[in-house]
Backbone as JSON Lines, residues from 0, in Angstrom:
{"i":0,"aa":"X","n":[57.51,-32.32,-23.44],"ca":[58.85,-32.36,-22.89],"c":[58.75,-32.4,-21.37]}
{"i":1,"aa":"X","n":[59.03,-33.46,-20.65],"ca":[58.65,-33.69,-19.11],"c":[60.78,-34.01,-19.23]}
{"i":2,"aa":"X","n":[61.49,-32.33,-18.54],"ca":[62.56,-32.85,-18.43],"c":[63.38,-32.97,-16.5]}
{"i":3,"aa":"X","n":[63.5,-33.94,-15.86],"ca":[63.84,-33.95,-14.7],"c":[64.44,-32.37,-14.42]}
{"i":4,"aa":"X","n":[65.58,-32.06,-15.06],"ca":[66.59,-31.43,-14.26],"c":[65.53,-30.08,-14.43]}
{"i":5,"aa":"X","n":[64.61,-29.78,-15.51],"ca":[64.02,-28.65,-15.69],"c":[62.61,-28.38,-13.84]}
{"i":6,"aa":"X","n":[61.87,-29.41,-14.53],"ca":[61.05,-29.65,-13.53],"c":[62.24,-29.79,-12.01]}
{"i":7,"aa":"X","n":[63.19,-29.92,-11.52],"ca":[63.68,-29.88,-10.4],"c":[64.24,-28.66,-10.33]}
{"i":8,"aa":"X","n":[64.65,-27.48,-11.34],"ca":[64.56,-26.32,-10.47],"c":[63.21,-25.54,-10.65]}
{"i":9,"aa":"X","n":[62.38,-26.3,-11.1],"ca":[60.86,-25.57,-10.31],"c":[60.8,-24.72,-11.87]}
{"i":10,"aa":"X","n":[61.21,-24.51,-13.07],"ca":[61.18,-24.25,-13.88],"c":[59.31,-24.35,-14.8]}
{"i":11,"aa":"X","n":[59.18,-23.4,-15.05],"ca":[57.9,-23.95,-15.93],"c":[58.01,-24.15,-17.49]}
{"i":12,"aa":"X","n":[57.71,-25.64,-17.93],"ca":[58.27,-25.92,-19.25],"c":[57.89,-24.78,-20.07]}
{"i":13,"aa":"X","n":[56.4,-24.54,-20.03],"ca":[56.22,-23.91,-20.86],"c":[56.44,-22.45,-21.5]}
{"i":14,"aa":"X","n":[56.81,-21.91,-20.46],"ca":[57.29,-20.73,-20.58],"c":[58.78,-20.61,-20.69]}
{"i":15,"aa":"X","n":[59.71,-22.08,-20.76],"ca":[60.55,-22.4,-21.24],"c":[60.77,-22.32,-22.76]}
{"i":16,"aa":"X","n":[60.31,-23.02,-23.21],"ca":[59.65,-23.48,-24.1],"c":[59.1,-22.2,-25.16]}
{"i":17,"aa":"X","n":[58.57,-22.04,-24.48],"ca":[58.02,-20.3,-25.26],"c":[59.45,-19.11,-25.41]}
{"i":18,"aa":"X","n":[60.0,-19.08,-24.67],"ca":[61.57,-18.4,-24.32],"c":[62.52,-18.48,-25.46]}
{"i":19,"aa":"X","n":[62.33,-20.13,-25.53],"ca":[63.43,-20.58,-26.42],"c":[63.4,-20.36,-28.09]}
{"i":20,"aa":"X","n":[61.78,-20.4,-28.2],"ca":[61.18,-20.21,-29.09],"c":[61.19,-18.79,-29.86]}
{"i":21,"aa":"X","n":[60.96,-17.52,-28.47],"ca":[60.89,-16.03,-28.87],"c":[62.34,-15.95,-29.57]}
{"i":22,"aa":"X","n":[63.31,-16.28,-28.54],"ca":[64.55,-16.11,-29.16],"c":[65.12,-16.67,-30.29]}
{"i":23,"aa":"X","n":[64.4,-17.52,-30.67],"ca":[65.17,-18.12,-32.11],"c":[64.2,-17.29,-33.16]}
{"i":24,"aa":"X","n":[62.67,-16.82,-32.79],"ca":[62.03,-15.96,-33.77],"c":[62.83,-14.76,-33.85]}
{"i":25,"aa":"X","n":[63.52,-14.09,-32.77],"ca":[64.3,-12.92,-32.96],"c":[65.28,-13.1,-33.54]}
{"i":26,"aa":"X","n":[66.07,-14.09,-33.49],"ca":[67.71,-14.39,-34.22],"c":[68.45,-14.27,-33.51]}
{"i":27,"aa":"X","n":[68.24,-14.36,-31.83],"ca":[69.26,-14.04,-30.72],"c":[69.64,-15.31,-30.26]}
{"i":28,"aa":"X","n":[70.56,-14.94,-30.06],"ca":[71.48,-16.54,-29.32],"c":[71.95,-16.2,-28.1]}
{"i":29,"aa":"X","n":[71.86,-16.92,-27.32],"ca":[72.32,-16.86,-25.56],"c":[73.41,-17.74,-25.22]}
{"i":30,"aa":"X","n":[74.76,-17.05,-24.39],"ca":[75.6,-17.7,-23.64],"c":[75.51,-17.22,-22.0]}
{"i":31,"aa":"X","n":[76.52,-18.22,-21.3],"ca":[75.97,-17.99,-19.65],"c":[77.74,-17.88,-19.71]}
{"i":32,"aa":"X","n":[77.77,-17.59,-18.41],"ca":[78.98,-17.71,-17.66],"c":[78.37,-17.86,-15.88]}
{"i":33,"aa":"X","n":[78.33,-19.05,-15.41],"ca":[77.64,-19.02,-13.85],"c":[78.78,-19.61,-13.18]}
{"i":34,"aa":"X","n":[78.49,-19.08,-12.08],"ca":[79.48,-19.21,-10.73],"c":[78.37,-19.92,-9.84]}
{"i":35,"aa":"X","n":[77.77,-19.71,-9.15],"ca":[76.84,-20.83,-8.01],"c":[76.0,-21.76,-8.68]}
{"i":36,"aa":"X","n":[75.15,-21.43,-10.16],"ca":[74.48,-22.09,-10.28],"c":[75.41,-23.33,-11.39]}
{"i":37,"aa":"X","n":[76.82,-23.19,-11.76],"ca":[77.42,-24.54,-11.96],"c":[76.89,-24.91,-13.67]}
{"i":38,"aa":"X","n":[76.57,-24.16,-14.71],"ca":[75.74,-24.46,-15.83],"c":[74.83,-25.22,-15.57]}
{"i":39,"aa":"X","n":[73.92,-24.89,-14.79],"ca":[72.64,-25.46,-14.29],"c":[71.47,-24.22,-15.22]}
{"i":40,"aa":"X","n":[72.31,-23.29,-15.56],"ca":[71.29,-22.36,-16.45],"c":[71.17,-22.91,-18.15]}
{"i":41,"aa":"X","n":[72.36,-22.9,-18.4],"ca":[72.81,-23.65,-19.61],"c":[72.0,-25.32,-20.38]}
{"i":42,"aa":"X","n":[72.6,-25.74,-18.62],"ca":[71.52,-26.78,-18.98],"c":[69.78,-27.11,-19.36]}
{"i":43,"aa":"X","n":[69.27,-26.09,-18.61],"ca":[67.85,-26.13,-18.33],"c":[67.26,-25.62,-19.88]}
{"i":44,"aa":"X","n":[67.95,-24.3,-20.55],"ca":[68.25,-23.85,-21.47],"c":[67.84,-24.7,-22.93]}
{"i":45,"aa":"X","n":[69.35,-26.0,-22.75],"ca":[69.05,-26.93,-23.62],"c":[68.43,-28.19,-23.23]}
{"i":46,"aa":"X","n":[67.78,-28.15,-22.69],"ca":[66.52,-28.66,-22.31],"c":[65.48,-28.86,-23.4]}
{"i":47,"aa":"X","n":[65.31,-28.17,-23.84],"ca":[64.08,-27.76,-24.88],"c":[64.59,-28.6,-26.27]}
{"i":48,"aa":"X","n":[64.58,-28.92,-27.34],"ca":[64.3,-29.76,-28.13],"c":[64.56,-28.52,-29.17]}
{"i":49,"aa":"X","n":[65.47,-28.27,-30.1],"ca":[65.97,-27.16,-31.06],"c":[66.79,-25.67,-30.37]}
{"i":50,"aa":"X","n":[67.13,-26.14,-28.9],"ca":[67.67,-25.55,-28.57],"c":[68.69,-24.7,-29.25]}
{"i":51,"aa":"X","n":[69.74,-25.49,-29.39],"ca":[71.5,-25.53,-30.34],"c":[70.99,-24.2,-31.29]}
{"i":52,"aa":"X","n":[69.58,-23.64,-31.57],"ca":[69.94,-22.41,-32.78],"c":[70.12,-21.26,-31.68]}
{"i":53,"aa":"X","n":[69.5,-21.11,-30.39],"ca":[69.36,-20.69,-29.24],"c":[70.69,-20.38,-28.45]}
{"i":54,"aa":"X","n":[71.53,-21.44,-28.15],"ca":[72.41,-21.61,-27.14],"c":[73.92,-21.73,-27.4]}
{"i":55,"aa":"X","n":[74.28,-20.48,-27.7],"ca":[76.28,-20.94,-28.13],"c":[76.89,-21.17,-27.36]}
{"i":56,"aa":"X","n":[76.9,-21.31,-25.67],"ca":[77.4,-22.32,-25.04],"c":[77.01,-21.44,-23.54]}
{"i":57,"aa":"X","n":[78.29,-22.12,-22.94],"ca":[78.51,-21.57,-21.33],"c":[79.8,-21.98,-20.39]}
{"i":58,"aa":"X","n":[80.62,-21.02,-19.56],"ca":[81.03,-20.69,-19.34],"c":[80.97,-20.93,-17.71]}
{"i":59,"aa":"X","n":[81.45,-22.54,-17.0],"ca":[81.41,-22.91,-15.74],"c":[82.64,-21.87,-14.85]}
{"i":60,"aa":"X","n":[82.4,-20.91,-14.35],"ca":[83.59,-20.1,-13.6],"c":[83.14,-19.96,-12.12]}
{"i":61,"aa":"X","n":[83.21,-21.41,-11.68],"ca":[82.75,-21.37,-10.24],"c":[84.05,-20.97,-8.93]}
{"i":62,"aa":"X","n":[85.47,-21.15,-10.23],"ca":[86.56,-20.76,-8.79],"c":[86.67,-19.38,-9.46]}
{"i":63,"aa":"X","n":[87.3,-18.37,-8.76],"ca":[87.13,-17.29,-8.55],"c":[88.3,-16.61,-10.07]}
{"i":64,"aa":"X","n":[89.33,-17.28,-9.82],"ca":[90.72,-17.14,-11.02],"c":[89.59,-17.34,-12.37]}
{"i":65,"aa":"X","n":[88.87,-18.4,-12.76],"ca":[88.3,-18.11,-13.74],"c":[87.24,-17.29,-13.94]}
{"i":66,"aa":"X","n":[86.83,-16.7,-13.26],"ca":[86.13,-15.7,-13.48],"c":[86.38,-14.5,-14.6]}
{"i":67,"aa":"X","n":[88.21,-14.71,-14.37],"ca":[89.09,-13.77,-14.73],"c":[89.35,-14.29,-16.11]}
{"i":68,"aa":"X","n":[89.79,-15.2,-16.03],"ca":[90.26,-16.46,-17.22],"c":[89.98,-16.39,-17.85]}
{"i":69,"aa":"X","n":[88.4,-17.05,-17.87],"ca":[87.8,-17.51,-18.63],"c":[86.77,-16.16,-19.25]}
{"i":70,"aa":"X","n":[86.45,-15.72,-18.35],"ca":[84.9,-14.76,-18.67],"c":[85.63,-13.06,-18.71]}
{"i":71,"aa":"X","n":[86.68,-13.02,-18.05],"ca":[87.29,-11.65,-18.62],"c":[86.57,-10.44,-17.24]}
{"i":72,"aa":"X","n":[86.38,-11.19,-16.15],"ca":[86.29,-10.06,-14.85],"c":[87.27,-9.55,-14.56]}
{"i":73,"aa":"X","n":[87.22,-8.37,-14.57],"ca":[88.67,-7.24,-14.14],"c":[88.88,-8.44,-12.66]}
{"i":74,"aa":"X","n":[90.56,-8.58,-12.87],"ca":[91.59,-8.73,-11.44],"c":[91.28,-8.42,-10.57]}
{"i":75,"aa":"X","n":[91.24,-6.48,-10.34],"ca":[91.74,-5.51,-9.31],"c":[90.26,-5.84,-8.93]}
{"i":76,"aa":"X","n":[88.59,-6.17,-9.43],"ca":[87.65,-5.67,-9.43],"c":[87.36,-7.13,-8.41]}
{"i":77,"aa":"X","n":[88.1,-8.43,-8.28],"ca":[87.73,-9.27,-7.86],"c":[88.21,-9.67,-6.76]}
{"i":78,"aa":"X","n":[89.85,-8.82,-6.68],"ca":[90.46,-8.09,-5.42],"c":[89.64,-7.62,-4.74]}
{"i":79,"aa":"X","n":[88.96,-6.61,-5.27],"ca":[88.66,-5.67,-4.07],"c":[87.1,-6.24,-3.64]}
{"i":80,"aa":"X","n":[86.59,-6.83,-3.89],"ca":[85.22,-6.36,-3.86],"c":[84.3,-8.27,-3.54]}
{"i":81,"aa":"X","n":[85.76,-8.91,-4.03],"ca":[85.24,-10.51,-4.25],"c":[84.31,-10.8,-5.34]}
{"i":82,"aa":"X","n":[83.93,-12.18,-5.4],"ca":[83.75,-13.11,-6.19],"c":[81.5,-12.52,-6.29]}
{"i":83,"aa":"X","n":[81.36,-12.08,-5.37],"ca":[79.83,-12.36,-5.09],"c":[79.7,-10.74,-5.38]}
{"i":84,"aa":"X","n":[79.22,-9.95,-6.21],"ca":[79.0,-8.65,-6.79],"c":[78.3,-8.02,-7.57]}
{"i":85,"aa":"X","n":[77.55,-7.08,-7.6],"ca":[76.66,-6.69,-9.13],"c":[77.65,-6.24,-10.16]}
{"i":86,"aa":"X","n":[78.78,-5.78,-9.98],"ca":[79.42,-5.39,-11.12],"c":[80.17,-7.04,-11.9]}
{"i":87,"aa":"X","n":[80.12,-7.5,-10.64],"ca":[81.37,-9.14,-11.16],"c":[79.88,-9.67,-12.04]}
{"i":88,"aa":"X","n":[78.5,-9.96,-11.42],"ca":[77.54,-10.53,-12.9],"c":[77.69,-9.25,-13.68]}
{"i":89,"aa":"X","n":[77.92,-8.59,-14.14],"ca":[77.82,-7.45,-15.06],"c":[79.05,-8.28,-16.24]}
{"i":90,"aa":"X","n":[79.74,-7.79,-15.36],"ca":[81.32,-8.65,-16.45],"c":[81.02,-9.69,-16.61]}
{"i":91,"aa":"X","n":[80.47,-10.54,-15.76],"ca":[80.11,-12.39,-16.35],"c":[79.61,-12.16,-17.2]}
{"i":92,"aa":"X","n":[78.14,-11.47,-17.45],"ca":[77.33,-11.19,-18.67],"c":[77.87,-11.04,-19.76]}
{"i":93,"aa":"X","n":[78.69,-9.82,-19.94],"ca":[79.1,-9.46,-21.07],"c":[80.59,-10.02,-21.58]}
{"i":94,"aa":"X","n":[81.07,-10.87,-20.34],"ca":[82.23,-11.87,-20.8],"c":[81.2,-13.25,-21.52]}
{"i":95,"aa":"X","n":[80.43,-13.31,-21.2],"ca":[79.79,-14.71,-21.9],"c":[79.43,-14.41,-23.13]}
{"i":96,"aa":"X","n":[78.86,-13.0,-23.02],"ca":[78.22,-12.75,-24.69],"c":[79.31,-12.29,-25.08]}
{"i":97,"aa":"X","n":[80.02,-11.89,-25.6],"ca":[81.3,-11.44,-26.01],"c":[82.24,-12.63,-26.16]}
{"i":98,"aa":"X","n":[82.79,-13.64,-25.75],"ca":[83.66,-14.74,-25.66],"c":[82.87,-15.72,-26.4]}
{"i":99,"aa":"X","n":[81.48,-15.76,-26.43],"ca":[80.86,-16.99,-27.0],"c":[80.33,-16.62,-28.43]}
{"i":100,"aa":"X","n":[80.33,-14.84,-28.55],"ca":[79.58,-14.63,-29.97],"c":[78.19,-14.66,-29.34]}
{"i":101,"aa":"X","n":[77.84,-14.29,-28.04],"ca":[76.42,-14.21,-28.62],"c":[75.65,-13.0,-28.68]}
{"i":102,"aa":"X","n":[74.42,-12.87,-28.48],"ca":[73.6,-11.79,-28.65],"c":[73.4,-11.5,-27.1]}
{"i":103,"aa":"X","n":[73.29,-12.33,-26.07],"ca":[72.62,-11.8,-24.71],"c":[73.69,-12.96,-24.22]}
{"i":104,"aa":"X","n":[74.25,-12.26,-23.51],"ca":[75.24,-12.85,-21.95],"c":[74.67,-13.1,-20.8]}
{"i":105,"aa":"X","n":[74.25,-14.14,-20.3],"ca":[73.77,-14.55,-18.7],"c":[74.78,-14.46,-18.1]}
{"i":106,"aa":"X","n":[74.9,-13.49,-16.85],"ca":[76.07,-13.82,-15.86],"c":[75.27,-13.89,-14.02]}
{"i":107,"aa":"X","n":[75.6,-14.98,-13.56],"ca":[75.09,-15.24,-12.36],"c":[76.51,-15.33,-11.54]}
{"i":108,"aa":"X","n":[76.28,-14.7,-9.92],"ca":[77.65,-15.05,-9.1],"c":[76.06,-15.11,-7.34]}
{"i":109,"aa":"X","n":[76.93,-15.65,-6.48],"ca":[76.07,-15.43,-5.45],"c":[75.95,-16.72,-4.67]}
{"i":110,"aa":"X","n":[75.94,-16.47,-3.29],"ca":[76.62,-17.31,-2.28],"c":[75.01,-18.86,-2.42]}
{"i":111,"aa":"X","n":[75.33,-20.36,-2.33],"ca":[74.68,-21.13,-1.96],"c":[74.69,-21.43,-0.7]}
{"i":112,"aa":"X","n":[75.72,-21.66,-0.19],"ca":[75.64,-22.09,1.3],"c":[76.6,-23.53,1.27]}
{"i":113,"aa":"X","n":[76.4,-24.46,2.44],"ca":[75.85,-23.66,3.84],"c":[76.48,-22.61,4.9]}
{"i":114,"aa":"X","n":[77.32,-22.06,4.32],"ca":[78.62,-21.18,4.93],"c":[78.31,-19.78,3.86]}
{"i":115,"aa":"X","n":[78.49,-18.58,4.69],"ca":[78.36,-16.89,4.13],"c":[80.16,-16.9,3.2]}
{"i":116,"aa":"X","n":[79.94,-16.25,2.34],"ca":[81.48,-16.18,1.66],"c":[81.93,-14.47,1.64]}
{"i":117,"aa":"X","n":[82.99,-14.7,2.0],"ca":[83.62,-13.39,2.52],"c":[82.77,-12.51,2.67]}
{"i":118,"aa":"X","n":[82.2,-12.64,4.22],"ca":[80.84,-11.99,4.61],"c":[79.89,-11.55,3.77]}
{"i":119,"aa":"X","n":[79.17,-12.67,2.78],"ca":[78.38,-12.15,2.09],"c":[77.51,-13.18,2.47]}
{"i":120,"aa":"X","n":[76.33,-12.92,2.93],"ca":[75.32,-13.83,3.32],"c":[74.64,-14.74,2.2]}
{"i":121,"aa":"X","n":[74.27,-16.2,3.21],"ca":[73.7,-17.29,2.11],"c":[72.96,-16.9,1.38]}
{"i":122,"aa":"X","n":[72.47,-16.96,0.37],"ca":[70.92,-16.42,-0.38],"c":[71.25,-15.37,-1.21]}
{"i":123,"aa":"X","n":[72.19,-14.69,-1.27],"ca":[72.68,-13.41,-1.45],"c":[73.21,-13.45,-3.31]}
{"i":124,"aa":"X","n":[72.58,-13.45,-4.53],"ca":[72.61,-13.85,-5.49],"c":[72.62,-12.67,-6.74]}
{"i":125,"aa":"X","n":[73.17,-12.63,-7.33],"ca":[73.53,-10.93,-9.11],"c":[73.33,-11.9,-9.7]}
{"i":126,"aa":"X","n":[72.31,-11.58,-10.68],"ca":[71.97,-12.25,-12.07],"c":[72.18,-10.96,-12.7]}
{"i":127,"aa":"X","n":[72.77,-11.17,-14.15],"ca":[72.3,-9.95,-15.65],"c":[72.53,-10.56,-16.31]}
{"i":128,"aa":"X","n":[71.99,-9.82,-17.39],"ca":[71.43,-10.21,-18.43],"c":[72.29,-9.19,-19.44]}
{"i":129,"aa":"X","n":[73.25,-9.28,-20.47],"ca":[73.99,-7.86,-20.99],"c":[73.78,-8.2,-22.5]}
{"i":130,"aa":"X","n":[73.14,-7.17,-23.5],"ca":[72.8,-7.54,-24.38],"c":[73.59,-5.72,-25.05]}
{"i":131,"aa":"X","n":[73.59,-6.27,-26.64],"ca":[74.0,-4.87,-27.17],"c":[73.31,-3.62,-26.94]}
{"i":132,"aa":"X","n":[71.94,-4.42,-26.65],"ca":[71.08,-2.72,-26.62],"c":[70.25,-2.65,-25.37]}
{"i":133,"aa":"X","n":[71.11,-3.44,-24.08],"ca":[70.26,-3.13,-23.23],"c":[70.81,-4.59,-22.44]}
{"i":134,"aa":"X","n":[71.18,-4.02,-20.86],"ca":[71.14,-4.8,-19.41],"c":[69.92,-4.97,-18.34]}
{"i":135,"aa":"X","n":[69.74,-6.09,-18.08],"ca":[68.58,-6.49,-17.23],"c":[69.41,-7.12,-15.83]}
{"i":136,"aa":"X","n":[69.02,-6.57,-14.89],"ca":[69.72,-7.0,-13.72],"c":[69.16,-7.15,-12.55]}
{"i":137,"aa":"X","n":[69.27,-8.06,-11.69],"ca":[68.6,-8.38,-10.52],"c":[69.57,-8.79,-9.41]}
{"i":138,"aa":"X","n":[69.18,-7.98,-8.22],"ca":[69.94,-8.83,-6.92],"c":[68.76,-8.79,-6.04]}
{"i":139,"aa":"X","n":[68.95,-10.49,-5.19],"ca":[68.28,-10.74,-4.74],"c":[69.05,-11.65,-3.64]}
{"i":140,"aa":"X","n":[67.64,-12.38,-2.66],"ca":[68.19,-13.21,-1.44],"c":[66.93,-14.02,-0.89]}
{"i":141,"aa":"X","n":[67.86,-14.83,-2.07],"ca":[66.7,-16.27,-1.46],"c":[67.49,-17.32,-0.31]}
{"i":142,"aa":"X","n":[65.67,-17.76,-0.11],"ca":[66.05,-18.71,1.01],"c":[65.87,-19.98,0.5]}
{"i":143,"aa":"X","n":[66.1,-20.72,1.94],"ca":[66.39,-22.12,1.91],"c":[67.48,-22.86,1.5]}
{"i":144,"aa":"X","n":[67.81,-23.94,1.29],"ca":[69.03,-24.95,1.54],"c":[69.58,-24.19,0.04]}
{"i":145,"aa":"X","n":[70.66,-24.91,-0.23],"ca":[71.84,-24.89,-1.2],"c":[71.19,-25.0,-2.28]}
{"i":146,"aa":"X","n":[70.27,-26.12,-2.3],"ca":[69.19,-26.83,-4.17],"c":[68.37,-25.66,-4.5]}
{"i":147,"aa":"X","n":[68.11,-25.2,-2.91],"ca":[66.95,-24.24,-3.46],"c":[67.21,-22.98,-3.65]}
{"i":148,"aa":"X","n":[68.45,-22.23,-3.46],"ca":[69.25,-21.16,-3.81],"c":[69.52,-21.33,-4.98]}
{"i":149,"aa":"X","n":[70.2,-22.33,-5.54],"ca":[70.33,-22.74,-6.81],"c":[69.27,-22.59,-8.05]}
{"i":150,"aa":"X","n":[68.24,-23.06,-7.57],"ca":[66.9,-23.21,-8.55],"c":[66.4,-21.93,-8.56]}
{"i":151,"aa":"X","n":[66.0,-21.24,-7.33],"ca":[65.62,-19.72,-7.4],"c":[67.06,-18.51,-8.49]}
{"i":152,"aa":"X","n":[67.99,-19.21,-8.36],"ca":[68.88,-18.65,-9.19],"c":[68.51,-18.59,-11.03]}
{"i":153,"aa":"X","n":[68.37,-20.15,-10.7],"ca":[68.19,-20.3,-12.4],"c":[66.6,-19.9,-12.95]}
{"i":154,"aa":"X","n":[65.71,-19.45,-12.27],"ca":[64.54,-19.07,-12.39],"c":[64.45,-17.82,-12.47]}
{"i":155,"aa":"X","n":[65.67,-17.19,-11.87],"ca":[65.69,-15.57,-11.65],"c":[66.41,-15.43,-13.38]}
{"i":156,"aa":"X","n":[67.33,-16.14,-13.6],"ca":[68.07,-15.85,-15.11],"c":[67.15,-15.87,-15.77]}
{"i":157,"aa":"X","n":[66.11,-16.91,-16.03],"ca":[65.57,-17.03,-17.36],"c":[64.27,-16.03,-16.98]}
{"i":158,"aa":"X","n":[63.79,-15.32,-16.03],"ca":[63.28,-14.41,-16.06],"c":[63.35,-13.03,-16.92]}
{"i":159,"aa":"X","n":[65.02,-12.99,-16.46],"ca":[65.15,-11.57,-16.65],"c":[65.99,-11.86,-18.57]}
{"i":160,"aa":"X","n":[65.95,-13.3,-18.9],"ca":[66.35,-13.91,-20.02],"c":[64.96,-13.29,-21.12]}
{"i":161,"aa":"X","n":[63.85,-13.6,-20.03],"ca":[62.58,-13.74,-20.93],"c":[62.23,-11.88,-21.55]}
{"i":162,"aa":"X","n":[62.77,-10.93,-20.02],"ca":[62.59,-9.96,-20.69],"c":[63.31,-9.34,-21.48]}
{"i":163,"aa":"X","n":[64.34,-9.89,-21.98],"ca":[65.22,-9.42,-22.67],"c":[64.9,-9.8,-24.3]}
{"i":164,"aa":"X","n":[64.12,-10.74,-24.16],"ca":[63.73,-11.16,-25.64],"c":[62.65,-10.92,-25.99]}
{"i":165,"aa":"X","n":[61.57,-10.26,-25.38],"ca":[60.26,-9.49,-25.63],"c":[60.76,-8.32,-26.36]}
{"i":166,"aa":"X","n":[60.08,-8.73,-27.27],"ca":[59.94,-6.82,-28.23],"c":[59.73,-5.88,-27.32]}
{"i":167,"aa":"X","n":[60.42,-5.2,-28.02],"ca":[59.95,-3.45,-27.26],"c":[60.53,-3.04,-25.67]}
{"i":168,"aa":"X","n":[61.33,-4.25,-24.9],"ca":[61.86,-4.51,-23.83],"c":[63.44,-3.52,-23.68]}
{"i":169,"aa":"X","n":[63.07,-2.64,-22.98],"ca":[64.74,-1.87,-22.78],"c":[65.52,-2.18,-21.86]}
{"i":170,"aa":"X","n":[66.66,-2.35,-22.38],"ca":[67.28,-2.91,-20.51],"c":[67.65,-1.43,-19.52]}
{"i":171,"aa":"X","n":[68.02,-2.09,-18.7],"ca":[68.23,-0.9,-17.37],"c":[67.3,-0.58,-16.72]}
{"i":172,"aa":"X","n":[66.14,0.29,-17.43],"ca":[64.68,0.26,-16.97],"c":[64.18,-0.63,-16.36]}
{"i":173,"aa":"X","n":[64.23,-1.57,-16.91],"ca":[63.14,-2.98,-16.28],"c":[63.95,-4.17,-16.06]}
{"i":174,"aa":"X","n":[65.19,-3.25,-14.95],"ca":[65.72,-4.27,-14.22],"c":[64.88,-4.59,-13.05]}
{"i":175,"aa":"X","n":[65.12,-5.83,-12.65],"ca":[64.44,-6.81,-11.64],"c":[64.8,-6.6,-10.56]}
{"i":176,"aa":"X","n":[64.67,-6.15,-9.45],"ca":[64.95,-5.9,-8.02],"c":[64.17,-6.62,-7.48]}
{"i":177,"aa":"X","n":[64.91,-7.81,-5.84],"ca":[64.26,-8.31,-5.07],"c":[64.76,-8.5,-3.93]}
């Protein structure tokens, strides 16, 4: 499987590939809800070739109202605090798994550029991961242009994707800090 959009966010097939695989040996199914990365997670996702037992969908909530809409982020919580937050991927997460039926919710929010959003600096990125028996969460701040905020985004999901589908993996504990 040589797939462009995979190989262009710097993705490694094979451990793609292997991902997609653990999770359909477990019986878990994955939905996203992303705000910067645009179902660029989703996509990369079904990428893989038997994906569809894997992937019950995703959830594009790049303007801020759907966040609310669509994925079920508290109002007052998007009032106060904006669009770019660890608690707002918390609710993406568990609005994706919850709205789509699945087993593990991807929720990504976090500024690309080339402009800071309501003083939240470029690079500045919440991935989680919200599953019934356990959250995996990472904030981080990558560099470089807009593509490459993007790709370090979707590399950070299926990271903390991958530990969520390893046996014996607890969430909270072995959240990802960077």
């Amino acid at each position: 499987m040589t797939d462009p959009l995979v190989s262009a966010c710097g993705v490694d097939e094979a451990g793609l590939i292997r991902l997609v695989g653990a999770l359909g040996a477990a019986g878990r199914t994955v939905a996203t809800a992303e705000s910067l990365t645009g179902g660029l997670i989703a996509a990369v996702l079904t990428a893989v070739p038997g994906a569809s037992a894997v992937v019950r969908g995703g959830l594009v909530v790049y303007a801020t109202d759907l966040k609310h809409t669509l994925a079920g982020v508290d109002r007052t919580l998007l009032a106060e605090v904006g669009a770019v937050d660890p608690e707002v991927a918390r609710q993406l997460a568990t609005g994706a798994r919850e709205r789509c039926g699945a087993a593990l919710g991807v929720g990504v929010t976090g500024v690309a550029g080339p402009d800071p959003q309501d003083g939240t600096a470029v690079g500045t990125v919440f991935v989680c991961v919200d599953a019934a028996d356990g959250r995996w969460e990472s904030a981080a701040r990558f560099e470089g242009d807009r593509a490459a905020i993007r790709a370090a985004s979707v590399r950070r999901a299926l990271e903390l994707l991958t530990a969520a589908a390893a046996p014996d993996t607890e969430g909270d504990r072995n959240s990802a800090r960077s």
